[in-house]
Short mmCIF file of C-alpha atoms in Angstrom, two decimals:
data_model
loop_
_atom_site.label_atom_id
_atom_site.label_comp_id
_atom_site.label_asym_id
_atom_site.label_seq_id
_atom_site.Cartn_x
_atom_site.Cartn_y
_atom_site.Cartn_z
CA UNK A 1 0.05 -0.69 0.37
CA UNK A 2 1.64 2.50 -1.07
CA UNK A 3 1.32 6.52 -0.33
CA UNK A 4 2.87 9.28 0.32
CA UNK A 5 4.19 11.05 3.18
CA UNK A 6 2.68 10.66 6.40
CA UNK A 7 1.85 14.60 7.91
CA UNK A 8 0.69 13.83 12.08
CA UNK A 9 -0.47 16.89 14.35
CA UNK A 10 1.64 16.52 17.81
CA UNK A 11 1.54 19.32 21.30
CA UNK A 12 4.23 20.75 20.08
CA UNK A 13 5.62 19.70 23.88
CA UNK A 14 4.62 15.87 22.65
CA UNK A 15 7.63 16.94 20.72
CA UNK A 16 10.30 18.05 22.02
CA UNK A 17 9.79 21.76 22.65
CA UNK A 18 10.48 23.75 25.65
CA UNK A 19 6.95 24.84 25.55
CA UNK A 20 5.43 24.09 28.90
CA UNK A 21 4.53 26.35 31.80
CA UNK A 22 7.77 25.16 33.49
CA UNK A 23 10.07 26.34 30.46
CA UNK A 24 9.44 22.00 30.40
CA UNK A 25 8.48 19.45 27.84
CA UNK A 26 6.96 16.31 28.05
CA UNK A 27 8.54 14.30 24.81
CA UNK A 28 6.90 11.04 24.17
CA UNK A 29 10.17 8.49 23.34
CA UNK A 30 7.26 6.36 20.73
CA UNK A 31 5.90 9.25 19.02
CA UNK A 32 9.91 11.40 18.44
CA UNK A 33 12.35 8.61 18.69
CA UNK A 34 10.25 5.51 17.14
CA UNK A 35 6.97 6.93 15.13
CA UNK A 36 9.05 9.52 13.69
CA UNK A 37 10.75 7.63 11.40
CA UNK A 38 8.37 6.73 9.68
CA UNK A 39 5.14 10.17 9.37
CA UNK A 40 6.19 13.96 9.44
CA UNK A 41 4.83 16.12 12.23
CA UNK A 42 3.06 19.59 12.72
CA UNK A 43 3.87 21.07 15.63
CA UNK A 44 1.18 23.14 17.46
CA UNK A 45 1.30 24.23 20.91
CA UNK A 46 -1.94 26.22 21.27
CA UNK A 47 -1.32 28.42 24.86
CA UNK A 48 1.85 29.60 23.01
CA UNK A 49 -0.08 30.72 20.39
CA UNK A 50 -2.47 32.92 21.75
CA UNK A 51 0.20 34.76 23.69
CA UNK A 52 0.67 33.20 26.28
CA UNK A 53 4.45 33.05 27.44
CA UNK A 54 7.56 30.84 28.27
CA UNK A 55 7.37 30.78 31.53
CA UNK A 56 4.45 31.01 32.71
CA UNK A 57 1.31 30.75 35.63
CA UNK A 58 -0.71 27.13 35.30
CA UNK A 59 -3.64 27.89 33.98
CA UNK A 60 -6.19 25.33 34.60
CA UNK A 61 -10.57 24.60 33.57
CA UNK A 62 -13.14 26.98 36.94
CA UNK A 63 -16.92 26.68 35.89
CA UNK A 64 -18.42 30.23 37.09
CA UNK A 65 -21.45 29.83 36.54
CA UNK A 66 -22.41 28.08 33.60
CA UNK A 67 -19.29 28.26 31.69
CA UNK A 68 -16.09 27.37 32.27
CA UNK A 69 -12.81 29.35 32.28
CA UNK A 70 -9.00 28.54 31.46
CA UNK A 71 -7.09 30.99 33.80
CA UNK A 72 -5.04 31.45 35.91
CA UNK A 73 -5.84 29.63 40.21
CA UNK A 74 -6.46 32.95 41.10
CA UNK A 75 -9.24 33.35 38.07
CA UNK A 76 -7.62 35.58 35.84
CA UNK A 77 -6.62 35.40 32.90
CA UNK A 78 -9.29 33.64 30.63
CA UNK A 79 -8.19 32.50 27.81
CA UNK A 80 -10.79 30.14 26.75
CA UNK A 81 -12.15 32.50 24.19
CA UNK A 82 -8.66 32.40 22.83
CA UNK A 83 -8.85 28.85 22.89
CA UNK A 84 -11.64 27.82 20.53
CA UNK A 85 -10.43 30.42 18.71
CA UNK A 86 -7.45 29.10 17.98
CA UNK A 87 -8.92 25.65 17.66
CA UNK A 88 -11.87 26.47 15.37
CA UNK A 89 -8.04 27.75 13.27
CA UNK A 90 -6.70 24.88 13.32
CA UNK A 91 -9.10 23.12 12.71
CA UNK A 92 -10.55 24.41 9.99
CA UNK A 93 -7.00 25.46 8.02
CA UNK A 94 -4.55 23.38 8.71
CA UNK A 95 -6.03 19.81 9.36
CA UNK A 96 -6.67 19.16 6.21
CA UNK A 97 -2.85 17.68 5.31
CA UNK A 98 -3.04 16.27 9.09
CA UNK A 99 -4.32 12.14 9.07
CA UNK A 100 -3.76 11.50 13.04
CA UNK A 101 -3.43 14.06 15.52
CA UNK A 102 -1.18 13.39 19.37
CA UNK A 103 -2.48 15.57 22.08
CA UNK A 104 -1.16 16.59 25.33
CA UNK A 105 -2.92 14.43 28.54
CA UNK A 106 -4.32 16.39 31.59
CA UNK A 107 -3.89 19.53 29.59
CA UNK A 108 -6.19 22.58 29.83
CA UNK A 109 -5.69 23.12 25.91
CA UNK A 110 -4.79 19.17 24.32
CA UNK A 111 -6.47 16.33 26.94
CA UNK A 112 -8.72 15.08 24.96
CA UNK A 113 -10.82 13.79 28.47
CA UNK A 114 -11.21 13.48 31.11
CA UNK A 115 -9.44 17.06 32.64
CA UNK A 116 -9.96 19.07 35.99
CA UNK A 117 -12.29 21.21 35.87
CA UNK A 118 -11.88 23.40 39.53
CA UNK A 119 -15.40 24.95 41.27
CA UNK A 120 -14.05 28.63 41.68
CA UNK A 121 -12.86 28.86 45.06
CA UNK A 122 -10.94 26.12 44.27
CA UNK A 123 -11.01 23.82 46.18
CA UNK A 124 -12.84 20.86 44.48
CA UNK A 125 -12.85 19.24 41.01
CA UNK A 126 -14.56 17.49 38.62
CA UNK A 127 -12.30 15.47 36.48
CA UNK A 128 -14.83 15.46 33.07
CA UNK A 129 -13.98 18.53 30.70
CA UNK A 130 -11.86 18.00 27.36
CA UNK A 131 -8.92 20.74 26.49
CA UNK A 132 -11.04 23.56 24.76
CA UNK A 133 -7.72 24.00 21.41
CA UNK A 134 -8.44 19.79 21.56
CA UNK A 135 -11.97 19.81 21.47
CA UNK A 136 -11.84 21.82 18.50
CA UNK A 137 -9.31 19.72 16.12
CA UNK A 138 -12.59 17.00 17.04
CA UNK A 139 -15.01 18.49 16.72
CA UNK A 140 -14.08 19.86 13.09
CA UNK A 141 -12.91 16.58 11.62
CA UNK A 142 -14.31 13.86 13.06
CA UNK A 143 -12.66 10.94 11.37
CA UNK A 144 -9.77 11.99 12.07
CA UNK A 145 -7.46 9.59 14.60
CA UNK A 146 -6.67 11.31 17.78
CA UNK A 147 -4.80 9.78 21.27
CA UNK A 148 -2.73 11.42 24.00
CA UNK A 149 0.31 11.06 24.69
CA UNK A 150 -0.05 8.43 28.15
CA UNK A 151 -2.58 6.21 26.36
CA UNK A 152 -0.19 5.39 23.39
CA UNK A 153 2.11 3.87 26.57
CA UNK A 154 -0.88 0.94 25.58
CA UNK A 155 0.26 -1.33 23.67
CA UNK A 156 -2.90 -2.35 22.41
CA UNK A 157 -4.11 1.43 21.67
CA UNK A 158 -0.78 2.11 20.03
CA UNK A 159 -1.13 -0.48 17.82
CA UNK A 160 -4.69 0.17 16.81
CA UNK A 161 -3.84 4.13 16.54
CA UNK A 162 -0.88 3.92 14.02
CA UNK A 163 -3.15 1.43 11.90
CA UNK A 164 -6.26 3.72 11.91
CA UNK A 165 -3.38 6.59 11.19
CA UNK A 166 -1.95 4.59 8.30
CA UNK A 167 -6.00 3.73 7.16
CA UNK A 168 -7.39 7.31 7.39
CA UNK A 169 -3.76 8.07 5.39
CA UNK A 170 -5.13 5.19 2.95
CA UNK A 171 -8.43 6.76 3.19
CA UNK A 172 -6.85 10.51 1.68
CA UNK A 173 -5.60 9.38 -1.21
CA UNK A 174 -8.27 7.15 -2.11
CA UNK A 175 -10.26 9.98 -1.88
CA UNK A 176 -7.30 12.68 -4.80
CA UNK A 177 -9.09 11.54 -6.84
CA UNK A 178 -12.85 11.06 -7.98
CA UNK A 179 -13.71 8.85 -6.07
CA UNK A 180 -15.81 5.90 -7.76
CA UNK A 181 -18.18 2.81 -6.47
CA UNK A 182 -15.64 0.44 -8.40
CA UNK A 183 -12.58 2.27 -6.52
CA UNK A 184 -14.68 1.94 -3.90
CA UNK A 185 -15.34 -1.17 -3.79
CA UNK A 186 -11.81 -2.52 -4.20
CA UNK A 187 -11.01 -0.37 -0.97
CA UNK A 188 -13.42 -1.72 1.02
CA UNK A 189 -12.48 -5.22 -0.39
CA UNK A 190 -8.74 -4.82 0.14
CA UNK A 191 -9.73 -4.06 3.93
CA UNK A 192 -12.16 -7.55 4.67
CA UNK A 193 -10.34 -8.50 7.75
CA UNK A 194 -8.15 -5.90 9.15
CA UNK A 195 -12.34 -4.59 9.94
CA UNK A 196 -14.11 -7.97 10.93
CA UNK A 197 -11.23 -8.67 13.39
CA UNK A 198 -12.07 -5.04 14.42
CA UNK A 199 -16.01 -5.91 14.25
CA UNK A 200 -17.82 -8.01 12.06
CA UNK A 201 -20.84 -6.63 12.35
CA UNK A 202 -19.44 -3.54 10.60
CA UNK A 203 -18.22 -5.21 8.41
CA UNK A 204 -20.87 -6.98 6.68
CA UNK A 205 -22.95 -3.39 7.17
CA UNK A 206 -19.93 -1.96 5.16
CA UNK A 207 -20.41 -4.71 2.65
CA UNK A 208 -24.29 -4.22 2.19
CA UNK A 209 -24.72 -1.09 2.12
CA UNK A 210 -22.43 -0.71 -1.06
CA UNK A 211 -23.95 -4.13 -2.02
CA UNK A 212 -27.37 -2.38 -2.30
CA UNK A 213 -26.19 1.35 -3.52
CA UNK A 214 -28.34 2.77 -6.02
CA UNK A 215 -26.31 5.41 -8.12
CA UNK A 216 -28.22 7.88 -6.74
CA UNK A 217 -25.04 9.88 -4.70
CA UNK A 218 -21.53 8.48 -5.24
CA UNK A 219 -20.24 11.11 -2.88
CA UNK A 220 -23.19 10.66 0.02
CA UNK A 221 -22.10 7.22 0.11
CA UNK A 222 -18.75 7.19 0.83
CA UNK A 223 -19.16 9.98 3.49
CA UNK A 224 -20.90 7.25 5.45
CA UNK A 225 -18.99 4.17 4.44
CA UNK A 226 -15.48 5.97 5.89
CA UNK A 227 -17.60 6.77 9.00
CA UNK A 228 -17.94 3.01 9.73
CA UNK A 229 -15.05 2.24 9.07
CA UNK A 230 -13.06 5.18 10.94
CA UNK A 231 -15.77 4.36 13.75
CA UNK A 232 -15.45 0.29 13.30
CA UNK A 233 -11.81 0.32 13.14
CA UNK A 234 -11.43 2.94 16.84
CA UNK A 235 -11.77 -0.83 19.28
CA UNK A 236 -8.77 -2.50 19.49
CA UNK A 237 -9.13 -5.81 17.87
CA UNK A 238 -10.15 -8.41 20.65
CA UNK A 239 -8.06 -11.92 20.38
CA UNK A 240 -10.43 -14.25 20.24
CA UNK A 241 -11.99 -11.37 16.60
CA UNK A 242 -8.75 -12.08 15.60
CA UNK A 243 -8.45 -15.67 16.04
CA UNK A 244 -11.27 -15.94 14.16
CA UNK A 245 -10.08 -13.34 11.28
CA UNK A 246 -6.78 -15.79 11.15
CA UNK A 247 -9.87 -19.09 11.13
CA UNK A 248 -11.19 -17.69 7.70
CA UNK A 249 -8.14 -16.30 5.41
CA UNK A 250 -6.83 -20.89 7.11
CA UNK A 251 -9.98 -21.61 5.30
CA UNK A 252 -8.17 -20.89 1.79
CA UNK A 253 -5.49 -22.48 2.01
CA UNK A 254 -7.63 -25.90 2.95
CA UNK A 255 -6.53 -27.40 -0.50
CA UNK A 256 -2.67 -26.49 -1.03
CA UNK A 257 -1.62 -27.54 2.61
CA UNK A 258 -0.34 -30.84 4.09
CA UNK A 259 -2.31 -32.57 6.61
CA UNK A 260 0.71 -31.86 9.12
CA UNK A 261 1.19 -28.34 7.71
CA UNK A 262 -3.33 -27.41 8.87
CA UNK A 263 -2.16 -28.90 11.99
CA UNK A 264 0.87 -26.64 12.52
CA UNK A 265 -1.46 -22.96 11.88
CA UNK A 266 -4.74 -25.14 13.99
CA UNK A 267 -1.51 -25.23 16.49
CA UNK A 268 -0.22 -21.25 16.53
CA UNK A 269 -3.47 -19.95 15.88
CA UNK A 270 -5.77 -21.62 18.88
CA UNK A 271 -2.35 -21.19 21.22
CA UNK A 272 -2.71 -17.12 20.14
CA UNK A 273 -6.21 -17.04 21.16
CA UNK A 274 -4.90 -18.75 25.21
CA UNK A 275 -2.81 -15.89 24.79
CA UNK A 276 0.47 -18.43 24.84
CA UNK A 277 1.88 -16.16 22.02
CA UNK A 278 1.03 -12.31 19.65
CA UNK A 279 -0.69 -11.79 16.99
CA UNK A 280 2.72 -11.96 14.61
CA UNK A 281 3.66 -15.81 14.86
CA UNK A 282 0.37 -17.01 13.92
CA UNK A 283 0.20 -13.57 11.32
CA UNK A 284 4.19 -14.92 9.91
CA UNK A 285 2.79 -18.09 8.90
CA UNK A 286 0.01 -17.22 6.99
CA UNK A 287 2.83 -15.00 4.90
CA UNK A 288 4.83 -17.30 5.09
CA UNK A 289 2.27 -19.59 3.35
CA UNK A 290 1.43 -17.14 0.99
CA UNK A 291 3.94 -16.92 -0.85
CA UNK A 292 4.74 -20.68 -1.65
CA UNK A 293 0.55 -20.45 -2.61
CA UNK A 294 0.01 -16.78 -4.10
CA UNK A 295 -3.34 -15.73 -3.88
CA UNK A 296 -3.93 -12.34 -5.31
CA UNK A 297 -6.97 -11.88 -3.47
CA UNK A 298 -4.95 -12.57 -0.08
CA UNK A 299 -2.31 -9.76 -0.77
CA UNK A 300 -3.92 -7.05 -1.59
CA UNK A 301 -5.00 -7.80 2.44
CA UNK A 302 -4.66 -4.80 4.75
CA UNK A 303 -4.67 -6.86 8.07
CA UNK A 304 -1.36 -8.38 7.00
CA UNK A 305 0.88 -5.14 6.62
CA UNK A 306 -1.89 -2.12 8.27
CA UNK A 307 1.78 -0.06 9.22
CA UNK A 308 5.19 -0.56 8.50
CA UNK A 309 6.89 -3.81 10.17
CA UNK A 310 9.45 -1.78 11.47
CA UNK A 311 7.24 -0.93 14.23
CA UNK A 312 7.40 -3.78 16.29
CA UNK A 313 3.37 -2.95 16.93
CA UNK A 314 2.18 -6.58 16.97
CA UNK A 315 4.88 -8.06 18.70
CA UNK A 316 2.94 -6.57 22.17
CA UNK A 317 -0.18 -7.65 20.86
#
């Protein structure tokens, strides 16, 4: 799956820029030392962008009546409106080229979820806020894969985010030319088993969506399809679903493998299902058989290589 350069938005502090309130940073080793070998980053620090200095007093979200301010602990210096306006501007003017975004967790401007909202007295808080900048990026770009740096420490969430970034980039590349039913159907065919591993119901529903298209509005069809695909892929694939998908793939070799080879593959899938080996073990075996017994349809399946193998993302899931 050849693609042009993948670009990802990132909170500047995660890229190692010393833009935090204390003149420090929160460099993400995964993003900058591993993923950076395969993507380009576009850095954003909304707090600096709206005029806050480095260093600067800390800011927090504070509930005042029915509104939420983003201000200093003493209630002064509200930059909430500026952060919202900046977020809207970036979301509408600078995200079309992006295939993903990594936000800084717990930040009142960049956090995706569970941001602390304090009461006016500063004596209590609830973890129900969303960073003002991140909220605008996500609201205006519902298809854009987004994740926080802390959650990327979870191997399953890390793998899922990168997979969605590469999927979305593939979709963006597809849309560089006018969408046709044929091209959309071909795209879906490539994602059949990846989709099956994440959400079997969505796999069936999206297949039916394409199969029953009446030819009226191809753009509306494409929009409904990609929303369904990206939504289905957002939840990491379970071990059970992956094992079932592997068994479907095994079926393509039932006439070409020896009895011993079939048993070996069944054992590898079963060991994966039981959590004894990671996903790459049965996948590697299937890819080995695919080289010996070529199948054009299987060879195009994104499920086998949804991102560069050098990232080793399937070694831990």
